Short mmCIF file of C-alpha atoms and ligand atoms in Angstrom, two decimals:
data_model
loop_
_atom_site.label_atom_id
_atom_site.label_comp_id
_atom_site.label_asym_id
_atom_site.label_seq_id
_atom_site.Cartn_x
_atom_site.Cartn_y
_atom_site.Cartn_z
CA UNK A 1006 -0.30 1.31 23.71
CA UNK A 1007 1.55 2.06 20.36
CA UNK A 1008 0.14 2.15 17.39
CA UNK A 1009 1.39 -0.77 14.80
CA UNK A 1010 3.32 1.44 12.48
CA UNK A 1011 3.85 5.32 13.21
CA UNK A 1012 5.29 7.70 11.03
CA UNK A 1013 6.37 11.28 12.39
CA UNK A 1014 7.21 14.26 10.74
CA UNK A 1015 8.78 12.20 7.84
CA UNK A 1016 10.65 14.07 4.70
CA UNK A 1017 12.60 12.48 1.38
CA UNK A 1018 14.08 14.19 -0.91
CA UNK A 1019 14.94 13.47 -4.95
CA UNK A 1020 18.50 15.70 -4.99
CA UNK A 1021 17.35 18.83 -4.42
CA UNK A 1022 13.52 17.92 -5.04
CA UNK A 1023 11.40 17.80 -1.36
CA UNK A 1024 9.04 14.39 -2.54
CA UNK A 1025 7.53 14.05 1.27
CA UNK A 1026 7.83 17.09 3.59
CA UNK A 1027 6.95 15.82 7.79
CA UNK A 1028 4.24 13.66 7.01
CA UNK A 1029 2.94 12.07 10.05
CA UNK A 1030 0.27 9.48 10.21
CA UNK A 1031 -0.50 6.27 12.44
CA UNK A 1032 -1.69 2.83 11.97
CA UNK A 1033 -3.19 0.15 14.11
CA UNK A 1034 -3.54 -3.17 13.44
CA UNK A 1035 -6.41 -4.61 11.40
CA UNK A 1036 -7.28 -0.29 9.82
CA UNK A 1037 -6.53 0.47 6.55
CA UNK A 1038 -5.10 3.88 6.00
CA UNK A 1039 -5.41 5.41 2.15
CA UNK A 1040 -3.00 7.70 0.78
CA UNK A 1041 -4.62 9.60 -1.94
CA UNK A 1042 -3.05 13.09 -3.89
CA UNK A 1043 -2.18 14.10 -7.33
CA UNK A 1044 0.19 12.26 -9.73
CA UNK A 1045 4.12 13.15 -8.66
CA UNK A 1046 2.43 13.94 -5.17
CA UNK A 1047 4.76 11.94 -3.17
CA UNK A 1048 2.58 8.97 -3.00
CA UNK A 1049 4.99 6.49 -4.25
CA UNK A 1050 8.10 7.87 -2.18
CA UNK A 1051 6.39 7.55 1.08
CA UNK A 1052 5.61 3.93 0.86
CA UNK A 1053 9.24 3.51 -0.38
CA UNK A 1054 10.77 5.43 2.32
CA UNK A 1055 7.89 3.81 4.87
CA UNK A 1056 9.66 0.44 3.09
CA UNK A 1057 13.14 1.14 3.64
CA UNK A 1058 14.15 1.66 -0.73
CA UNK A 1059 14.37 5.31 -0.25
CA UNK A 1060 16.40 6.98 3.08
CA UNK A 1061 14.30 9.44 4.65
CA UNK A 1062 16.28 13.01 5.50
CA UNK A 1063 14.19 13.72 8.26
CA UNK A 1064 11.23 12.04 10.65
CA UNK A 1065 11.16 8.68 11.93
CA UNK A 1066 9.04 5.24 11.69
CA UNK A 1067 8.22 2.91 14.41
CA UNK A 1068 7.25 -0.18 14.59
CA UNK A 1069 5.42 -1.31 17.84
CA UNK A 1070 6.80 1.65 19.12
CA UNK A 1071 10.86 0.33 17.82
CA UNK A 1072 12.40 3.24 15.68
CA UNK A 1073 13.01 1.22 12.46
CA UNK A 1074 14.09 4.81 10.66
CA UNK A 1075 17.75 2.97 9.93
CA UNK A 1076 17.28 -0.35 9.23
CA UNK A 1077 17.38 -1.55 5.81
CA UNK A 1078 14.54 -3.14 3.36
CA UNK A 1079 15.38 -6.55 4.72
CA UNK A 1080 15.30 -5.86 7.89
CA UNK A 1081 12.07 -4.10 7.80
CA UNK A 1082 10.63 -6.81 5.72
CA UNK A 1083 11.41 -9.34 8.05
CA UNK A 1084 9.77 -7.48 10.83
CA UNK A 1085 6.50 -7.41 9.02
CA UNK A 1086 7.05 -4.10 6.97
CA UNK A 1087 6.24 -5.31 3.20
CA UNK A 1088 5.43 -3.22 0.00
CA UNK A 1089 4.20 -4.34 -2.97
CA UNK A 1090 5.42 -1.74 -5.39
CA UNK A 1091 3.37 0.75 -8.02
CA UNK A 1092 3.64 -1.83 -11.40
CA UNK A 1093 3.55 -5.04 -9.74
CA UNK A 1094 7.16 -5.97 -10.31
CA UNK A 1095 6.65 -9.79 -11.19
CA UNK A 1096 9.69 -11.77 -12.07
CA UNK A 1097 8.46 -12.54 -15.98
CA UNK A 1098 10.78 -15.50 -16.49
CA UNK A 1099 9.27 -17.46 -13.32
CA UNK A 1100 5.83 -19.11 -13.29
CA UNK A 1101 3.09 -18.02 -10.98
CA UNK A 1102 4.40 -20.38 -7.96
CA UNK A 1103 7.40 -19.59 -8.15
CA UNK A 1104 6.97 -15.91 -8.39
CA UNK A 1105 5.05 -16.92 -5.10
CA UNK A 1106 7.71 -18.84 -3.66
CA UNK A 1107 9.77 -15.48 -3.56
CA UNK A 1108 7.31 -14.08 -0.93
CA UNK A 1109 7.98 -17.20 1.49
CA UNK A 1110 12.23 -16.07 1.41
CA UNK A 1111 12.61 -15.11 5.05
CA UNK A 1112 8.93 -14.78 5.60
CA UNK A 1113 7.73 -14.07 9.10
CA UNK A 1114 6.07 -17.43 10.66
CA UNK A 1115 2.37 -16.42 10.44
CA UNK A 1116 -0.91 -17.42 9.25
CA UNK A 1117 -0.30 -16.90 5.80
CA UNK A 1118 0.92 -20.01 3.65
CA UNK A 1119 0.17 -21.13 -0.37
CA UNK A 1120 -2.62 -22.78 0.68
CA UNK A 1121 -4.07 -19.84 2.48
CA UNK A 1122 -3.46 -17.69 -0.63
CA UNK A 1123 -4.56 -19.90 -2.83
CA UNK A 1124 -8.35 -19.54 -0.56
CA UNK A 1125 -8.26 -16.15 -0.90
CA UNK A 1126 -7.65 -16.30 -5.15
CA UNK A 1127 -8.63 -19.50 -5.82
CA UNK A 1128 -7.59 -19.45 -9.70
CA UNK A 1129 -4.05 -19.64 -8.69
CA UNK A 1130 -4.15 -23.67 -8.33
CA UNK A 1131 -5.44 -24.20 -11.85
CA UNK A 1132 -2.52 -21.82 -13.45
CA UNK A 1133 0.59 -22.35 -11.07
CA UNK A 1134 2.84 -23.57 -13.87
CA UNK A 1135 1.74 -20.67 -16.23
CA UNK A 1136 4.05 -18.15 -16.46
CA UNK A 1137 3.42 -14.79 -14.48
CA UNK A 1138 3.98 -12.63 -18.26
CA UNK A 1139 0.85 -14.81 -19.73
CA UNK A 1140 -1.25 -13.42 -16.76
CA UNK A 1141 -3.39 -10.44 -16.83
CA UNK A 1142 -2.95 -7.49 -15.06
CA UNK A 1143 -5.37 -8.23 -12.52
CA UNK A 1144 -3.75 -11.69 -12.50
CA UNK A 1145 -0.76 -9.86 -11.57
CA UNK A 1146 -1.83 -7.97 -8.88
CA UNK A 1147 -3.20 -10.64 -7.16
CA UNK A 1148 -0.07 -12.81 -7.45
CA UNK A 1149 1.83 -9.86 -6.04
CA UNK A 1150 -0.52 -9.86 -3.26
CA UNK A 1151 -0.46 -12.99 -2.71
CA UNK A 1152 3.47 -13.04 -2.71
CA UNK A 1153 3.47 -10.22 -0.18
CA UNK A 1154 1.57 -11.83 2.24
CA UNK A 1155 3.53 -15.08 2.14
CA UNK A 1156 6.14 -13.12 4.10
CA UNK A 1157 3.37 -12.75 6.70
CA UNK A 1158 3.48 -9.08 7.16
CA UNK A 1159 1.67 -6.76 9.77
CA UNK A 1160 2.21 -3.73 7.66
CA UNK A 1161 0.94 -3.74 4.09
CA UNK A 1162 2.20 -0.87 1.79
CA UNK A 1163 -0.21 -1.37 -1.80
CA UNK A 1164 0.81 0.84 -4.05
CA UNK A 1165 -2.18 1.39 -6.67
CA UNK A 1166 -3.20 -2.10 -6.80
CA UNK A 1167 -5.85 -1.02 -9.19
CA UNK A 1168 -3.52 0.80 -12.05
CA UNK A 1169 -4.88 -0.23 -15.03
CA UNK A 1170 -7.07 -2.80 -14.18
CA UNK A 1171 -11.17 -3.31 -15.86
CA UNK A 1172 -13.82 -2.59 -13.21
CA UNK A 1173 -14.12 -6.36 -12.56
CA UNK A 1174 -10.27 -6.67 -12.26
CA UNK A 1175 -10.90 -3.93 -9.78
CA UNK A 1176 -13.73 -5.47 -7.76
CA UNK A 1177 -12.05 -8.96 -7.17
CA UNK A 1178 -8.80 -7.21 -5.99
CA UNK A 1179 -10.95 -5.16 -3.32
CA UNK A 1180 -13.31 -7.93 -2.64
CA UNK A 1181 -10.28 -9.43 -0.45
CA UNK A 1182 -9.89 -6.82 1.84
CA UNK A 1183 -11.99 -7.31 4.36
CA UNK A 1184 -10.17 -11.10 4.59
CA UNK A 1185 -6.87 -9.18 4.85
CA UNK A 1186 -8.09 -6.69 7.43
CA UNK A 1187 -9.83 -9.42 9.60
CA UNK A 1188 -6.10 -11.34 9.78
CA UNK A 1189 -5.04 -8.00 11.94
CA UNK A 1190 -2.83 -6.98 9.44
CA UNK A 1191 -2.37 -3.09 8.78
CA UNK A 1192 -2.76 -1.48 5.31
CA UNK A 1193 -1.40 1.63 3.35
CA UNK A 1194 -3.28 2.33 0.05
CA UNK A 1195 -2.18 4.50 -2.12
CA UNK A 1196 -4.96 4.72 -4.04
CA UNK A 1197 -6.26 7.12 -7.27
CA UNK A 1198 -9.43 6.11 -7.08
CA UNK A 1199 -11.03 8.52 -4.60
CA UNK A 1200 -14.22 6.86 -4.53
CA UNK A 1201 -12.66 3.62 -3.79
CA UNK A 1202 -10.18 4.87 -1.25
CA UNK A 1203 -13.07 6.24 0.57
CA UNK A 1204 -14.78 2.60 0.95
CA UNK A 1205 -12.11 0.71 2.13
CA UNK A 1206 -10.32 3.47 4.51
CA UNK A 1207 -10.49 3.91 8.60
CA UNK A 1208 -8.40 7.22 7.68
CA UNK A 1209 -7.45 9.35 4.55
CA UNK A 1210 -4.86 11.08 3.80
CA UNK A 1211 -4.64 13.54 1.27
CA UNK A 1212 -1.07 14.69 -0.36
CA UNK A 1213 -0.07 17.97 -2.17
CA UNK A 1214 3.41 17.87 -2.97
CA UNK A 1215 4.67 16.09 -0.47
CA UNK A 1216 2.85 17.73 2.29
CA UNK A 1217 -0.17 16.95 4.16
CA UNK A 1218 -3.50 18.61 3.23
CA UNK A 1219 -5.94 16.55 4.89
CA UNK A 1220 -6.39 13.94 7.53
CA UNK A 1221 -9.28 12.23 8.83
CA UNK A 1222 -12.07 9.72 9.08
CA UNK A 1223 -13.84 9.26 5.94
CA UNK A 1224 -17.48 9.80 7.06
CA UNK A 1225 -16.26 12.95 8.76
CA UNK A 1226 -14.62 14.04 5.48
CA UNK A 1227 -16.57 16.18 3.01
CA UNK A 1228 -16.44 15.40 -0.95
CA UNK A 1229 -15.67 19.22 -1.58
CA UNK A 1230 -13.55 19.23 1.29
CA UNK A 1231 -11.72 16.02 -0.56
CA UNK A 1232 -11.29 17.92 -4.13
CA UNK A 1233 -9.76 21.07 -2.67
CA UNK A 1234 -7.30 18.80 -0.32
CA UNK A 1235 -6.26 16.84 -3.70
CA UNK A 1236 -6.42 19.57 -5.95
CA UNK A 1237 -4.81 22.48 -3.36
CA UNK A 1238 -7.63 24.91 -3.73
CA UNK A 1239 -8.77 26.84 -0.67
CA UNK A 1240 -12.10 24.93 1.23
CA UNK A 1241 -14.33 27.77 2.57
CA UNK A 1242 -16.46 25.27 4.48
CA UNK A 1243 -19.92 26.06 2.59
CA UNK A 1244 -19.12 23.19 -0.21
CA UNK A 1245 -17.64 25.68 -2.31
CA UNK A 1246 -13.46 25.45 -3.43
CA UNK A 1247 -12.22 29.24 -3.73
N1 ATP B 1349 13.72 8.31 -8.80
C1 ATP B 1349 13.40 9.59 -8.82
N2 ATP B 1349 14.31 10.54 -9.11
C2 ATP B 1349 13.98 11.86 -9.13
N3 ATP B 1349 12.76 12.33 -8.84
C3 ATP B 1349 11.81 11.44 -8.55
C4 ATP B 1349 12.08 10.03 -8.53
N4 ATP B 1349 10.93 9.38 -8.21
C5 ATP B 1349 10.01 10.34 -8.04
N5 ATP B 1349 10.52 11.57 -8.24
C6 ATP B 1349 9.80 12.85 -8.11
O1 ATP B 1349 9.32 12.94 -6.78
C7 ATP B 1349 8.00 13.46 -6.76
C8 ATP B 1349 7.09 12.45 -6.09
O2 ATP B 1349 7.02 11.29 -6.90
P1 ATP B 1349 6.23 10.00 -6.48
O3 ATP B 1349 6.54 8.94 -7.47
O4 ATP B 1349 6.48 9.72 -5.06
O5 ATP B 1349 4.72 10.51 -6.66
P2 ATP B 1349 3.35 9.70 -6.68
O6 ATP B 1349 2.43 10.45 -5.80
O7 ATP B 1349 3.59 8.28 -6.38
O8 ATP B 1349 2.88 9.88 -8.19
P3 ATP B 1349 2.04 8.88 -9.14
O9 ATP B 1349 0.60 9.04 -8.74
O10 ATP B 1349 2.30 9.41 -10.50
O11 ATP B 1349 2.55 7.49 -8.93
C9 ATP B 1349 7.64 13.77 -8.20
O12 ATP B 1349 7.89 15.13 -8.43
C10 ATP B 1349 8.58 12.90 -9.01
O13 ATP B 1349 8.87 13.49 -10.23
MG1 MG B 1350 3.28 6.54 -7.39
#
């Protein structure tokens, strides 16, 4: 069986700059996968790439095992491939439903409709007409959730959903998880937070400059082990960075 979304050996450049050198990783449906490295790691240009914005030079991405390496952003969207970007990107001049409304342009049929996203953040009904610049910024990022799954996807590329939000902003944006992962859908987090990363995740992976430092199962993983990965100091294995 193939795995929902598989990435192999995948590189993008900036010009001359290498921003994701043969990263490889797999998803299946319903496991969340967290991306986690160092600011300018490549984070951000993966999901991009993964999403179609940014041409890969090398690798390939499939899709139920179809090589979607060439398609475009629409197309991959309207197979189920859907990123909500670093910075939320609202539309600032549109109110909160129809910022949502956006999300429903060529969605996917699928379980996911306004009153289904409305469920999972229930203050939406009360503040529909309200427009999305008078919302916080956890406001925000559950909007653009919300709006992303609208288009019913089966892969979810979240891009720091918790960049700048208050602990309890935080919390409420993670507390919908589980609700996203028990719909089957597959997630990449790019996430800061290690701690955080490390709660929600079935895998982690760790990027150093583009590349690949560490890969695995979170309760196999050890914190030192984690720190060295993210910082790229040696791990000698006794809990000690060299
Ligand atoms: N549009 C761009 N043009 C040129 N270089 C870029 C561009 N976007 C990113 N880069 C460079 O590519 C590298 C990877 O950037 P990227 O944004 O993917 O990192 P990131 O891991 O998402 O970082 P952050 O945690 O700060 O969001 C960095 O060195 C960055 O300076
Ligand atoms: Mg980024």
């Amino acid at each position: 069986m193939s795995a929902l979304l598989e990435v192999s050996q995948l590189s993008s450049y900036h010009g001359q700059l290498p921003a994701v050198r043969e990263v490889s990783f797999s998803l299946q449906a319903g496991q969340v996968v967290a991306l986690i490295g160092a600011n300018g790691a490549g984070k951000s240009t993966l999901l991009r790439t993964v999403a179609g914005l940014h041409a890969p030079s090398a690798g390939s991405i499939r899709l139920d095992g179809r090589d979607i390496t060439h398609l475009g952003p629409e197309k991959r969207a309207a197979l189920g491939v859907v990123l909500v970007p670093e910075g939320r990107r609202l539309f600032a001049s549109l109110n909160v439903e129809e910022n949502l409304l956006t999300g429903c342009y060529r969605a996917r049929p699928g379980g996911w409709d306004m009153d289904r996203v409305i469920e999972l953040f229930p203050w939406i009904r009360e503040r529909r007409r309200q427009p999305a610049s008078q919302l916080s910024g956890g406001e925000q990022q559950a909007v653009a959730i919300a709006r992303a799954l609208l288009a019913n996807p089966r892969v979810l590329l979240l891009d720091e959903p918790s960049l700048g939000l208050s602990p309890a902003a935080l919390r409420r944006i993670y507390a919908v998880f589980p609700e996203l992962v028990r719909s089957g859908l597959g997630i990449v987090l790019v996430e800061q937070d290690v701690r955080r990363a490390l709660q929600v995740a079935d895998r982690l992976q760790c990027l150093l400059e583009g590349r690949q430092t560490l890969e695995g199962a979170p309760e196999d993983l050890q914190v030192e082990q984690i720190e060295a990965a993210y910082f790229g100091i040696a791990y000698r294995g006794d809990g000690v960075g060299a």
